[in-house]
């Protein structure tokens, strides 16, 4: 993107922003700096560099993915108005 041809009024309209004179100048200055940084980053040679999932070489300490509790369906459905074969029975809400 060309930092010289930024249409701040158009950007402000797209973002639904109302900018006064000083804010407009600040936004323009910030956008130029952002675009310059992106251009600088795009100029870096990344051939042969593997993408990273995380910048630090760390491992997550996660517990094993094992079921630790048993679902007692009969106990949970005991308070339901109507249940049969492990399913909750509810009134029909659709009519023909």
Coordinates of C-alpha atoms in Angstrom, one line a residue:
X1 CA 0.0 0.0 0.0
X2 CA 1.2 3.5 -0.8
X3 CA 1.5 5.6 2.4
X4 CA 1.5 8.7 0.3
X5 CA -2.1 8.2 -1.1
X6 CA -4.1 7.6 2.1
X7 CA -7.6 9.1 1.9
X8 CA -8.3 9.8 5.6
X9 CA -11.8 11.1 4.9
X10 CA -12.7 7.8 3.1
X11 CA -11.1 5.7 5.9
X12 CA -13.0 7.7 8.5
X13 CA -16.3 7.2 6.6
X14 CA -15.7 3.5 6.4
X15 CA -15.0 3.3 10.1
X16 CA -18.0 5.6 10.9
X17 CA -15.6 8.1 12.6
X18 CA -16.0 11.8 12.8
X19 CA -12.5 13.4 13.0
X20 CA -11.7 17.0 13.7
X21 CA -8.5 18.6 12.3
X22 CA -6.1 17.5 15.0
X23 CA -7.5 14.0 15.1
X24 CA -7.4 13.7 11.3
X25 CA -3.7 14.6 11.3
X26 CA -3.0 12.1 14.1
X27 CA -4.8 9.3 12.3
X28 CA -2.9 10.1 9.1
X29 CA 0.4 10.1 10.9
X30 CA -0.4 6.8 12.7
X31 CA -1.5 5.1 9.5
X32 CA 1.6 6.2 7.7
X33 CA 3.7 4.7 10.5
X34 CA 1.7 1.4 10.4
X35 CA 2.1 1.1 6.6
X36 CA 5.8 1.8 6.8
X37 CA 6.2 -0.9 9.5
X38 CA 4.2 -3.4 7.4
X39 CA 6.3 -2.6 4.3
X40 CA 9.5 -3.0 6.4
X41 CA 8.3 -6.4 7.7
X42 CA 7.4 -7.6 4.2
X43 CA 10.9 -6.7 3.0
X44 CA 12.4 -9.3 5.3
X45 CA 13.6 -12.5 3.6
X46 CA 11.8 -15.4 5.2
X47 CA 12.8 -18.1 2.8
X48 CA 13.5 -21.3 4.8
X49 CA 11.9 -20.0 8.0
X50 CA 9.3 -22.4 9.4
X51 CA 6.1 -20.8 10.7
X52 CA 5.7 -20.8 14.5
X53 CA 2.6 -21.6 16.5
X54 CA 4.1 -19.6 19.3
X55 CA 7.2 -17.5 19.6
X56 CA 8.4 -19.3 22.7
X57 CA 9.6 -22.9 22.7
X58 CA 7.4 -24.0 25.5
X59 CA 5.2 -27.0 26.2
X60 CA 1.7 -26.8 27.7
X61 CA 1.2 -28.7 30.9
X62 CA -2.2 -30.2 30.2
X63 CA -3.9 -33.0 31.9
X64 CA -4.5 -36.2 30.0
X65 CA -7.7 -36.3 28.0
X66 CA -9.5 -39.0 30.0
X67 CA -13.1 -39.2 31.2
X68 CA -13.0 -38.8 35.0
X69 CA -16.7 -38.8 35.8
X70 CA -19.5 -41.1 34.9
X71 CA -22.8 -39.6 33.6
X72 CA -25.6 -40.9 35.8
X73 CA -28.4 -40.3 33.3
X74 CA -31.1 -41.9 35.5
X75 CA -30.3 -39.6 38.3
X76 CA -30.3 -36.5 36.1
X77 CA -33.5 -37.4 34.4
X78 CA -35.3 -38.3 37.7
X79 CA -36.5 -34.7 38.1
X80 CA -37.7 -34.4 34.5
X81 CA -41.4 -34.2 33.8
X82 CA -41.1 -37.0 31.2
X83 CA -38.2 -39.1 30.0
X84 CA -37.9 -42.4 28.3
X85 CA -35.0 -44.5 26.9
X86 CA -32.5 -41.8 28.0
X87 CA -34.3 -39.0 26.2
X88 CA -36.2 -36.0 27.5
X89 CA -39.7 -35.9 26.2
X90 CA -41.1 -32.4 25.5
X91 CA -44.4 -31.2 24.0
X92 CA -44.4 -30.7 20.2
X93 CA -44.1 -27.0 19.2
X94 CA -44.7 -27.5 15.5
X95 CA -48.1 -28.2 14.1
X96 CA -49.0 -29.6 10.7

